[in-house]
Amino acid sequence: MSNAVDETEGSRLQKAVETIVMTPAAAAKVVDGYRVTFEDKNERKPESLEDKRRIAAKIIGRYSKMSAAAGAATAAPSVVPGVGTAVAILGGGATDIAVALKLQVDMCMCLVEVFETELSTEDKKHLAFTMALAGSAEQMAAKGGKAAPVIAHPCARLVPGA
């Protein structure tokens, strides 16, 4: 294979992933909801790093629950003997990977927004993708490539005590 073919395939994969993940604008709306909740509860804006870490912990918790629900949903067909097992093997794995990747990138997109980085929209997307990829690679290396990445792990270091 030539490098030109590899670059084309890489850009197709990137475009496919970009179509299923949230935009930075959508991430800003999600984070704004958490900021409003914080302001209502604490009667002040989340300005300190500790305040931002609290919001980040809520976001990580949200996406961890969503990931668990998605994993359960993709595994559900396997409880039916025979046909269900075949469906789970053939479609469940690919679906699970796609959904886990989407949720991981979405979570990282929200975390980029929480910490209010002065980045362009394109740079925010690249940072979120990089964070998600680095977290996945770290998990796979730690487990010897035997386990799927854990969605909350890449950004858990942002939360004290995690």
Short mmCIF file of N, CA and C in Angstrom, two decimals:
data_model
loop_
_atom_site.label_atom_id
_atom_site.label_comp_id
_atom_site.label_asym_id
_atom_site.label_seq_id
_atom_site.Cartn_x
_atom_site.Cartn_y
_atom_site.Cartn_z
N MET A 1 0.83 -1.19 0.00
CA MET A 1 0.00 0.00 0.00
C MET A 1 0.87 1.24 0.00
N SER A 2 0.42 2.23 -0.69
CA SER A 2 1.16 3.48 -0.72
C SER A 2 0.67 4.40 0.38
N ASN A 3 1.46 5.42 0.66
CA ASN A 3 1.05 6.39 1.67
C ASN A 3 -0.21 7.13 1.27
N ALA A 4 -0.41 7.38 -0.03
CA ALA A 4 -1.60 8.07 -0.50
C ALA A 4 -2.87 7.29 -0.15
N VAL A 5 -2.82 5.97 -0.28
CA VAL A 5 -3.97 5.15 0.06
C VAL A 5 -4.21 5.20 1.57
N ASP A 6 -3.15 5.10 2.36
CA ASP A 6 -3.29 5.16 3.81
C ASP A 6 -3.88 6.49 4.25
N GLU A 7 -3.43 7.60 3.66
CA GLU A 7 -3.96 8.91 4.03
C GLU A 7 -5.43 9.03 3.68
N THR A 8 -5.85 8.48 2.53
CA THR A 8 -7.25 8.52 2.13
C THR A 8 -8.10 7.73 3.11
N GLU A 9 -7.64 6.53 3.48
CA GLU A 9 -8.38 5.71 4.42
C GLU A 9 -8.45 6.40 5.78
N GLY A 10 -7.37 7.02 6.20
CA GLY A 10 -7.35 7.73 7.47
C GLY A 10 -8.33 8.88 7.46
N SER A 11 -8.41 9.59 6.38
CA SER A 11 -9.33 10.72 6.34
C SER A 11 -10.78 10.24 6.28
N ARG A 12 -11.03 9.08 5.65
CA ARG A 12 -12.39 8.51 5.66
C ARG A 12 -12.80 8.14 7.06
N LEU A 13 -11.89 7.50 7.80
CA LEU A 13 -12.19 7.14 9.18
C LEU A 13 -12.44 8.38 10.01
N GLN A 14 -11.60 9.39 9.85
CA GLN A 14 -11.78 10.63 10.61
C GLN A 14 -13.12 11.27 10.28
N LYS A 15 -13.49 11.30 9.01
CA LYS A 15 -14.77 11.89 8.62
C LYS A 15 -15.94 11.10 9.19
N ALA A 16 -15.81 9.77 9.20
CA ALA A 16 -16.87 8.94 9.76
C ALA A 16 -17.04 9.20 11.25
N VAL A 17 -15.94 9.30 11.96
CA VAL A 17 -16.01 9.56 13.40
C VAL A 17 -16.56 10.96 13.66
N GLU A 18 -16.12 11.93 12.87
CA GLU A 18 -16.60 13.30 13.05
C GLU A 18 -18.10 13.43 12.83
N THR A 19 -18.67 12.57 11.99
CA THR A 19 -20.12 12.66 11.75
C THR A 19 -20.94 12.17 12.93
N ILE A 20 -20.39 11.33 13.77
CA ILE A 20 -21.17 10.80 14.89
C ILE A 20 -20.90 11.51 16.22
N VAL A 21 -19.82 12.27 16.32
CA VAL A 21 -19.53 12.92 17.60
C VAL A 21 -20.16 14.31 17.65
N MET A 22 -20.31 14.83 18.86
CA MET A 22 -20.91 16.14 19.02
C MET A 22 -19.95 17.24 18.58
N THR A 23 -20.52 18.37 18.24
CA THR A 23 -19.71 19.51 17.83
C THR A 23 -19.27 20.29 19.06
N PRO A 24 -18.26 21.13 18.93
CA PRO A 24 -17.87 21.98 20.06
C PRO A 24 -19.03 22.87 20.54
N ALA A 25 -19.87 23.31 19.62
CA ALA A 25 -21.02 24.13 20.02
C ALA A 25 -22.00 23.33 20.88
N ALA A 26 -22.23 22.07 20.51
CA ALA A 26 -23.11 21.21 21.31
C ALA A 26 -22.49 20.93 22.67
N ALA A 27 -21.17 20.73 22.70
CA ALA A 27 -20.48 20.52 23.98
C ALA A 27 -20.61 21.76 24.86
N ALA A 28 -20.53 22.94 24.25
CA ALA A 28 -20.66 24.19 25.02
C ALA A 28 -22.04 24.27 25.66
N LYS A 29 -23.08 23.83 24.94
CA LYS A 29 -24.44 23.84 25.51
C LYS A 29 -24.56 22.90 26.70
N VAL A 30 -23.98 21.71 26.56
CA VAL A 30 -24.01 20.74 27.67
C VAL A 30 -23.30 21.32 28.88
N VAL A 31 -22.11 21.87 28.67
CA VAL A 31 -21.32 22.43 29.77
C VAL A 31 -22.02 23.65 30.37
N ASP A 32 -22.65 24.47 29.54
CA ASP A 32 -23.39 25.63 30.07
C ASP A 32 -24.49 25.18 31.02
N GLY A 33 -25.13 24.05 30.72
CA GLY A 33 -26.15 23.51 31.62
C GLY A 33 -25.56 23.15 32.98
N TYR A 34 -24.38 22.56 32.98
CA TYR A 34 -23.71 22.24 34.24
C TYR A 34 -23.27 23.51 34.98
N ARG A 35 -22.84 24.50 34.25
CA ARG A 35 -22.45 25.77 34.88
C ARG A 35 -23.64 26.45 35.53
N VAL A 36 -24.79 26.46 34.85
CA VAL A 36 -26.00 27.06 35.41
C VAL A 36 -26.41 26.32 36.68
N THR A 37 -26.35 25.00 36.65
CA THR A 37 -26.68 24.21 37.84
C THR A 37 -25.73 24.55 38.98
N PHE A 38 -24.44 24.69 38.67
CA PHE A 38 -23.46 25.05 39.68
C PHE A 38 -23.78 26.42 40.27
N GLU A 39 -24.09 27.39 39.40
CA GLU A 39 -24.40 28.75 39.86
C GLU A 39 -25.64 28.76 40.73
N ASP A 40 -26.68 28.00 40.35
CA ASP A 40 -27.90 27.93 41.15
C ASP A 40 -27.64 27.33 42.52
N LYS A 41 -26.81 26.31 42.56
CA LYS A 41 -26.53 25.60 43.80
C LYS A 41 -25.60 26.39 44.73
N ASN A 42 -24.58 27.04 44.15
CA ASN A 42 -23.55 27.71 44.95
C ASN A 42 -23.65 29.23 44.97
N GLU A 43 -24.58 29.78 44.20
CA GLU A 43 -24.81 31.23 44.13
C GLU A 43 -23.55 32.00 43.72
N ARG A 44 -22.76 31.41 42.85
CA ARG A 44 -21.58 32.05 42.27
C ARG A 44 -21.17 31.31 41.01
N LYS A 45 -20.37 31.97 40.20
CA LYS A 45 -19.90 31.34 38.97
C LYS A 45 -18.75 30.37 39.27
N PRO A 46 -18.64 29.30 38.49
CA PRO A 46 -17.52 28.36 38.68
C PRO A 46 -16.23 28.94 38.11
N GLU A 47 -15.44 29.57 38.95
CA GLU A 47 -14.25 30.26 38.48
C GLU A 47 -12.94 29.55 38.83
N SER A 48 -12.90 28.91 39.99
CA SER A 48 -11.65 28.29 40.42
C SER A 48 -11.45 26.94 39.72
N LEU A 49 -10.23 26.46 39.78
CA LEU A 49 -9.92 25.16 39.20
C LEU A 49 -10.71 24.06 39.91
N GLU A 50 -10.89 24.19 41.21
CA GLU A 50 -11.66 23.21 41.97
C GLU A 50 -13.12 23.18 41.51
N ASP A 51 -13.70 24.36 41.22
CA ASP A 51 -15.07 24.42 40.71
C ASP A 51 -15.17 23.70 39.36
N LYS A 52 -14.19 23.95 38.51
CA LYS A 52 -14.19 23.32 37.19
C LYS A 52 -13.99 21.80 37.32
N ARG A 53 -13.21 21.38 38.28
CA ARG A 53 -13.04 19.94 38.50
C ARG A 53 -14.33 19.30 38.97
N ARG A 54 -15.12 20.01 39.76
CA ARG A 54 -16.42 19.48 40.19
C ARG A 54 -17.34 19.28 39.00
N ILE A 55 -17.37 20.26 38.10
CA ILE A 55 -18.18 20.14 36.90
C ILE A 55 -17.66 18.99 36.04
N ALA A 56 -16.34 18.89 35.92
CA ALA A 56 -15.73 17.80 35.14
C ALA A 56 -16.13 16.44 35.73
N ALA A 57 -16.17 16.33 37.03
CA ALA A 57 -16.56 15.07 37.67
C ALA A 57 -18.00 14.70 37.32
N LYS A 58 -18.87 15.68 37.26
CA LYS A 58 -20.27 15.44 36.88
C LYS A 58 -20.35 14.96 35.42
N ILE A 59 -19.56 15.58 34.57
CA ILE A 59 -19.55 15.19 33.16
C ILE A 59 -19.01 13.77 33.00
N ILE A 60 -17.93 13.46 33.69
CA ILE A 60 -17.35 12.11 33.62
C ILE A 60 -18.35 11.09 34.13
N GLY A 61 -19.05 11.41 35.22
CA GLY A 61 -20.08 10.51 35.75
C GLY A 61 -21.20 10.28 34.74
N ARG A 62 -21.62 11.36 34.08
CA ARG A 62 -22.69 11.26 33.08
C ARG A 62 -22.27 10.33 31.95
N TYR A 63 -21.09 10.53 31.41
CA TYR A 63 -20.66 9.72 30.28
C TYR A 63 -20.31 8.29 30.71
N SER A 64 -19.90 8.09 31.93
CA SER A 64 -19.66 6.73 32.43
C SER A 64 -20.97 5.95 32.47
N LYS A 65 -22.04 6.59 32.94
CA LYS A 65 -23.35 5.94 32.99
C LYS A 65 -23.87 5.66 31.58
N MET A 66 -23.68 6.62 30.68
CA MET A 66 -24.13 6.42 29.30
C MET A 66 -23.36 5.27 28.65
N SER A 67 -22.08 5.18 28.93
CA SER A 67 -21.26 4.11 28.37
C SER A 67 -21.70 2.75 28.90
N ALA A 68 -22.00 2.69 30.18
CA ALA A 68 -22.46 1.43 30.77
C ALA A 68 -23.80 1.01 30.16
N ALA A 69 -24.69 1.97 29.97
CA ALA A 69 -25.99 1.66 29.37
C ALA A 69 -25.82 1.19 27.92
N ALA A 70 -24.94 1.84 27.19
CA ALA A 70 -24.70 1.45 25.79
C ALA A 70 -24.10 0.05 25.72
N GLY A 71 -23.18 -0.27 26.62
CA GLY A 71 -22.59 -1.61 26.66
C GLY A 71 -23.63 -2.66 26.97
N ALA A 72 -24.52 -2.35 27.90
CA ALA A 72 -25.59 -3.30 28.23
C ALA A 72 -26.53 -3.49 27.05
N ALA A 73 -26.85 -2.40 26.35
CA ALA A 73 -27.76 -2.49 25.21
C ALA A 73 -27.16 -3.30 24.06
N THR A 74 -25.87 -3.11 23.81
CA THR A 74 -25.25 -3.87 22.70
C THR A 74 -25.04 -5.34 23.07
N ALA A 75 -25.00 -5.65 24.35
CA ALA A 75 -24.84 -7.05 24.78
C ALA A 75 -26.18 -7.76 24.94
N ALA A 76 -27.28 -7.00 24.98
CA ALA A 76 -28.59 -7.59 25.24
C ALA A 76 -28.98 -8.71 24.27
N PRO A 77 -28.73 -8.58 22.97
CA PRO A 77 -29.14 -9.67 22.07
C PRO A 77 -28.49 -11.02 22.40
N SER A 78 -27.36 -11.01 23.06
CA SER A 78 -26.66 -12.27 23.34
C SER A 78 -27.41 -13.16 24.33
N VAL A 79 -28.41 -12.64 25.02
CA VAL A 79 -29.16 -13.48 25.96
C VAL A 79 -30.10 -14.45 25.24
N VAL A 80 -30.37 -14.18 23.96
CA VAL A 80 -31.21 -15.08 23.16
C VAL A 80 -30.29 -16.14 22.56
N PRO A 81 -30.51 -17.41 22.90
CA PRO A 81 -29.64 -18.46 22.36
C PRO A 81 -29.68 -18.53 20.84
N GLY A 82 -28.56 -18.85 20.26
CA GLY A 82 -28.50 -19.05 18.81
C GLY A 82 -28.43 -17.75 18.03
N VAL A 83 -29.57 -17.29 17.55
CA VAL A 83 -29.63 -16.09 16.71
C VAL A 83 -29.13 -14.87 17.47
N GLY A 84 -29.53 -14.71 18.69
CA GLY A 84 -29.09 -13.56 19.50
C GLY A 84 -27.59 -13.54 19.69
N THR A 85 -27.01 -14.71 19.89
CA THR A 85 -25.56 -14.80 20.04
C THR A 85 -24.87 -14.38 18.74
N ALA A 86 -25.38 -14.84 17.61
CA ALA A 86 -24.80 -14.46 16.31
C ALA A 86 -24.91 -12.96 16.08
N VAL A 87 -26.06 -12.39 16.40
CA VAL A 87 -26.26 -10.94 16.23
C VAL A 87 -25.29 -10.18 17.13
N ALA A 88 -25.14 -10.63 18.36
CA ALA A 88 -24.23 -9.96 19.29
C ALA A 88 -22.79 -10.04 18.81
N ILE A 89 -22.41 -11.18 18.28
CA ILE A 89 -21.03 -11.34 17.80
C ILE A 89 -20.78 -10.49 16.57
N LEU A 90 -21.69 -10.55 15.60
CA LEU A 90 -21.49 -9.86 14.33
C LEU A 90 -21.71 -8.35 14.42
N GLY A 91 -22.77 -7.94 15.08
CA GLY A 91 -23.09 -6.51 15.11
C GLY A 91 -22.79 -5.83 16.43
N GLY A 92 -22.86 -6.57 17.49
CA GLY A 92 -22.69 -5.98 18.82
C GLY A 92 -21.32 -5.39 19.06
N GLY A 93 -20.29 -6.11 18.64
CA GLY A 93 -18.92 -5.63 18.86
C GLY A 93 -18.64 -4.34 18.11
N ALA A 94 -19.01 -4.31 16.84
CA ALA A 94 -18.77 -3.10 16.04
C ALA A 94 -19.59 -1.92 16.58
N THR A 95 -20.82 -2.19 16.94
CA THR A 95 -21.67 -1.14 17.49
C THR A 95 -21.12 -0.64 18.81
N ASP A 96 -20.68 -1.56 19.65
CA ASP A 96 -20.13 -1.19 20.95
C ASP A 96 -18.89 -0.30 20.79
N ILE A 97 -18.01 -0.65 19.86
CA ILE A 97 -16.81 0.15 19.62
C ILE A 97 -17.19 1.54 19.13
N ALA A 98 -18.13 1.62 18.19
CA ALA A 98 -18.53 2.92 17.65
C ALA A 98 -19.16 3.80 18.72
N VAL A 99 -20.03 3.22 19.53
CA VAL A 99 -20.70 4.00 20.57
C VAL A 99 -19.70 4.41 21.65
N ALA A 100 -18.81 3.51 22.04
CA ALA A 100 -17.80 3.84 23.05
C ALA A 100 -16.89 4.96 22.56
N LEU A 101 -16.49 4.90 21.31
CA LEU A 101 -15.65 5.95 20.74
C LEU A 101 -16.38 7.28 20.71
N LYS A 102 -17.64 7.26 20.30
CA LYS A 102 -18.44 8.49 20.27
C LYS A 102 -18.55 9.10 21.66
N LEU A 103 -18.90 8.28 22.64
CA LEU A 103 -19.07 8.79 23.99
C LEU A 103 -17.76 9.31 24.57
N GLN A 104 -16.67 8.63 24.28
CA GLN A 104 -15.38 9.06 24.80
C GLN A 104 -14.97 10.40 24.20
N VAL A 105 -15.14 10.56 22.89
CA VAL A 105 -14.80 11.84 22.25
C VAL A 105 -15.75 12.94 22.73
N ASP A 106 -17.05 12.63 22.87
CA ASP A 106 -18.00 13.63 23.36
C ASP A 106 -17.62 14.10 24.77
N MET A 107 -17.26 13.14 25.63
CA MET A 107 -16.87 13.51 26.98
C MET A 107 -15.64 14.41 26.96
N CYS A 108 -14.67 14.05 26.17
CA CYS A 108 -13.46 14.87 26.08
C CYS A 108 -13.76 16.24 25.51
N MET A 109 -14.69 16.32 24.56
CA MET A 109 -15.10 17.60 23.98
C MET A 109 -15.70 18.49 25.08
N CYS A 110 -16.51 17.90 25.94
CA CYS A 110 -17.11 18.65 27.05
C CYS A 110 -16.03 19.09 28.04
N LEU A 111 -15.08 18.21 28.33
CA LEU A 111 -14.01 18.57 29.27
C LEU A 111 -13.13 19.68 28.72
N VAL A 112 -12.88 19.68 27.42
CA VAL A 112 -12.14 20.78 26.81
C VAL A 112 -12.90 22.08 27.03
N GLU A 113 -14.20 22.03 26.90
CA GLU A 113 -15.04 23.22 27.06
C GLU A 113 -15.07 23.68 28.53
N VAL A 114 -15.12 22.74 29.46
CA VAL A 114 -15.17 23.09 30.89
C VAL A 114 -13.99 23.97 31.29
N PHE A 115 -12.83 23.60 30.81
CA PHE A 115 -11.62 24.31 31.23
C PHE A 115 -11.34 25.53 30.37
N GLU A 116 -12.34 25.91 29.55
CA GLU A 116 -12.36 27.18 28.82
C GLU A 116 -11.05 27.51 28.13
N THR A 117 -10.58 26.57 27.38
CA THR A 117 -9.35 26.84 26.63
C THR A 117 -9.63 27.82 25.52
N GLU A 118 -8.69 28.66 25.25
CA GLU A 118 -8.81 29.65 24.17
C GLU A 118 -8.36 29.01 22.87
N LEU A 119 -9.18 28.15 22.34
CA LEU A 119 -8.85 27.42 21.12
C LEU A 119 -9.94 27.65 20.08
N SER A 120 -9.57 27.50 18.83
CA SER A 120 -10.57 27.57 17.76
C SER A 120 -11.42 26.30 17.83
N THR A 121 -12.54 26.32 17.13
CA THR A 121 -13.42 25.16 17.09
C THR A 121 -12.67 23.93 16.58
N GLU A 122 -11.90 24.10 15.53
CA GLU A 122 -11.14 22.98 14.95
C GLU A 122 -10.10 22.46 15.95
N ASP A 123 -9.43 23.36 16.66
CA ASP A 123 -8.43 22.94 17.65
C ASP A 123 -9.08 22.21 18.82
N LYS A 124 -10.29 22.62 19.21
CA LYS A 124 -11.01 21.92 20.28
C LYS A 124 -11.33 20.50 19.86
N LYS A 125 -11.77 20.33 18.60
CA LYS A 125 -12.06 18.99 18.10
C LYS A 125 -10.80 18.13 18.09
N HIS A 126 -9.71 18.67 17.62
CA HIS A 126 -8.46 17.91 17.58
C HIS A 126 -8.00 17.53 18.98
N LEU A 127 -8.10 18.45 19.94
CA LEU A 127 -7.71 18.15 21.31
C LEU A 127 -8.58 17.05 21.90
N ALA A 128 -9.89 17.11 21.68
CA ALA A 128 -10.79 16.08 22.20
C ALA A 128 -10.47 14.72 21.60
N PHE A 129 -10.22 14.68 20.29
CA PHE A 129 -9.87 13.42 19.64
C PHE A 129 -8.56 12.88 20.19
N THR A 130 -7.60 13.76 20.38
CA THR A 130 -6.29 13.34 20.91
C THR A 130 -6.42 12.80 22.32
N MET A 131 -7.20 13.48 23.17
CA MET A 131 -7.40 13.00 24.54
C MET A 131 -8.06 11.62 24.55
N ALA A 132 -9.07 11.45 23.71
CA ALA A 132 -9.77 10.17 23.66
C ALA A 132 -8.85 9.07 23.15
N LEU A 133 -8.09 9.36 22.11
CA LEU A 133 -7.17 8.37 21.56
C LEU A 133 -6.07 8.01 22.55
N ALA A 134 -5.51 9.02 23.21
CA ALA A 134 -4.44 8.77 24.18
C ALA A 134 -4.95 7.93 25.35
N GLY A 135 -6.15 8.22 25.80
CA GLY A 135 -6.73 7.43 26.90
C GLY A 135 -6.97 5.99 26.49
N SER A 136 -7.46 5.81 25.27
CA SER A 136 -7.71 4.45 24.77
C SER A 136 -6.40 3.69 24.63
N ALA A 137 -5.40 4.33 24.06
CA ALA A 137 -4.11 3.68 23.87
C ALA A 137 -3.47 3.32 25.21
N GLU A 138 -3.60 4.21 26.18
CA GLU A 138 -3.04 3.96 27.51
C GLU A 138 -3.71 2.75 28.16
N GLN A 139 -5.04 2.67 28.05
CA GLN A 139 -5.77 1.55 28.62
C GLN A 139 -5.39 0.24 27.96
N MET A 140 -5.32 0.26 26.64
CA MET A 140 -4.99 -0.96 25.91
C MET A 140 -3.57 -1.42 26.23
N ALA A 141 -2.65 -0.48 26.35
CA ALA A 141 -1.27 -0.84 26.67
C ALA A 141 -1.18 -1.40 28.09
N ALA A 142 -1.93 -0.80 29.01
CA ALA A 142 -1.90 -1.26 30.40
C ALA A 142 -2.47 -2.67 30.53
N LYS A 143 -3.43 -3.01 29.70
CA LYS A 143 -4.07 -4.33 29.77
C LYS A 143 -3.48 -5.29 28.76
N GLY A 144 -2.42 -4.89 28.09
CA GLY A 144 -1.81 -5.77 27.10
C GLY A 144 -2.67 -5.93 25.86
N GLY A 145 -3.56 -4.95 25.60
CA GLY A 145 -4.42 -5.01 24.42
C GLY A 145 -5.58 -5.96 24.57
N LYS A 146 -5.80 -6.50 25.77
CA LYS A 146 -6.85 -7.50 25.97
C LYS A 146 -8.19 -6.90 26.35
N ALA A 147 -8.21 -5.66 26.83
CA ALA A 147 -9.46 -5.07 27.30
C ALA A 147 -9.81 -3.84 26.49
N ALA A 148 -11.10 -3.60 26.37
CA ALA A 148 -11.56 -2.40 25.68
C ALA A 148 -11.30 -1.19 26.58
N PRO A 149 -11.10 -0.01 26.00
CA PRO A 149 -10.83 1.18 26.80
C PRO A 149 -12.00 1.52 27.72
N VAL A 150 -11.67 2.04 28.87
CA VAL A 150 -12.68 2.48 29.82
C VAL A 150 -12.93 3.95 29.55
N ILE A 151 -14.19 4.34 29.42
CA ILE A 151 -14.49 5.69 28.97
C ILE A 151 -14.09 6.76 29.97
N ALA A 152 -14.21 6.50 31.25
CA ALA A 152 -13.92 7.56 32.21
C ALA A 152 -12.44 7.73 32.48
N HIS A 153 -11.63 6.76 32.14
CA HIS A 153 -10.23 6.78 32.53
C HIS A 153 -9.40 7.93 31.96
N PRO A 154 -9.50 8.29 30.67
CA PRO A 154 -8.59 9.27 30.11
C PRO A 154 -8.57 10.60 30.85
N CYS A 155 -9.71 10.98 31.39
CA CYS A 155 -9.80 12.29 32.00
C CYS A 155 -10.03 12.22 33.49
N ALA A 156 -9.97 11.02 34.06
CA ALA A 156 -10.22 10.87 35.49
C ALA A 156 -9.21 11.59 36.33
N ARG A 157 -8.00 11.82 35.79
CA ARG A 157 -6.97 12.53 36.57
C ARG A 157 -7.38 13.97 36.86
N LEU A 158 -8.38 14.48 36.16
CA LEU A 158 -8.85 15.85 36.39
C LEU A 158 -9.64 15.95 37.69
N VAL A 159 -10.12 14.81 38.17
CA VAL A 159 -10.97 14.81 39.34
C VAL A 159 -10.19 14.33 40.56
N PRO A 160 -10.17 15.14 41.62
CA PRO A 160 -9.43 14.73 42.81
C PRO A 160 -9.98 13.43 43.38
N GLY A 161 -9.10 12.54 43.75
CA GLY A 161 -9.50 11.29 44.39
C GLY A 161 -9.96 10.22 43.41
N ALA A 162 -9.91 10.51 42.11
CA ALA A 162 -10.37 9.53 41.13
C ALA A 162 -9.27 8.53 40.82
#
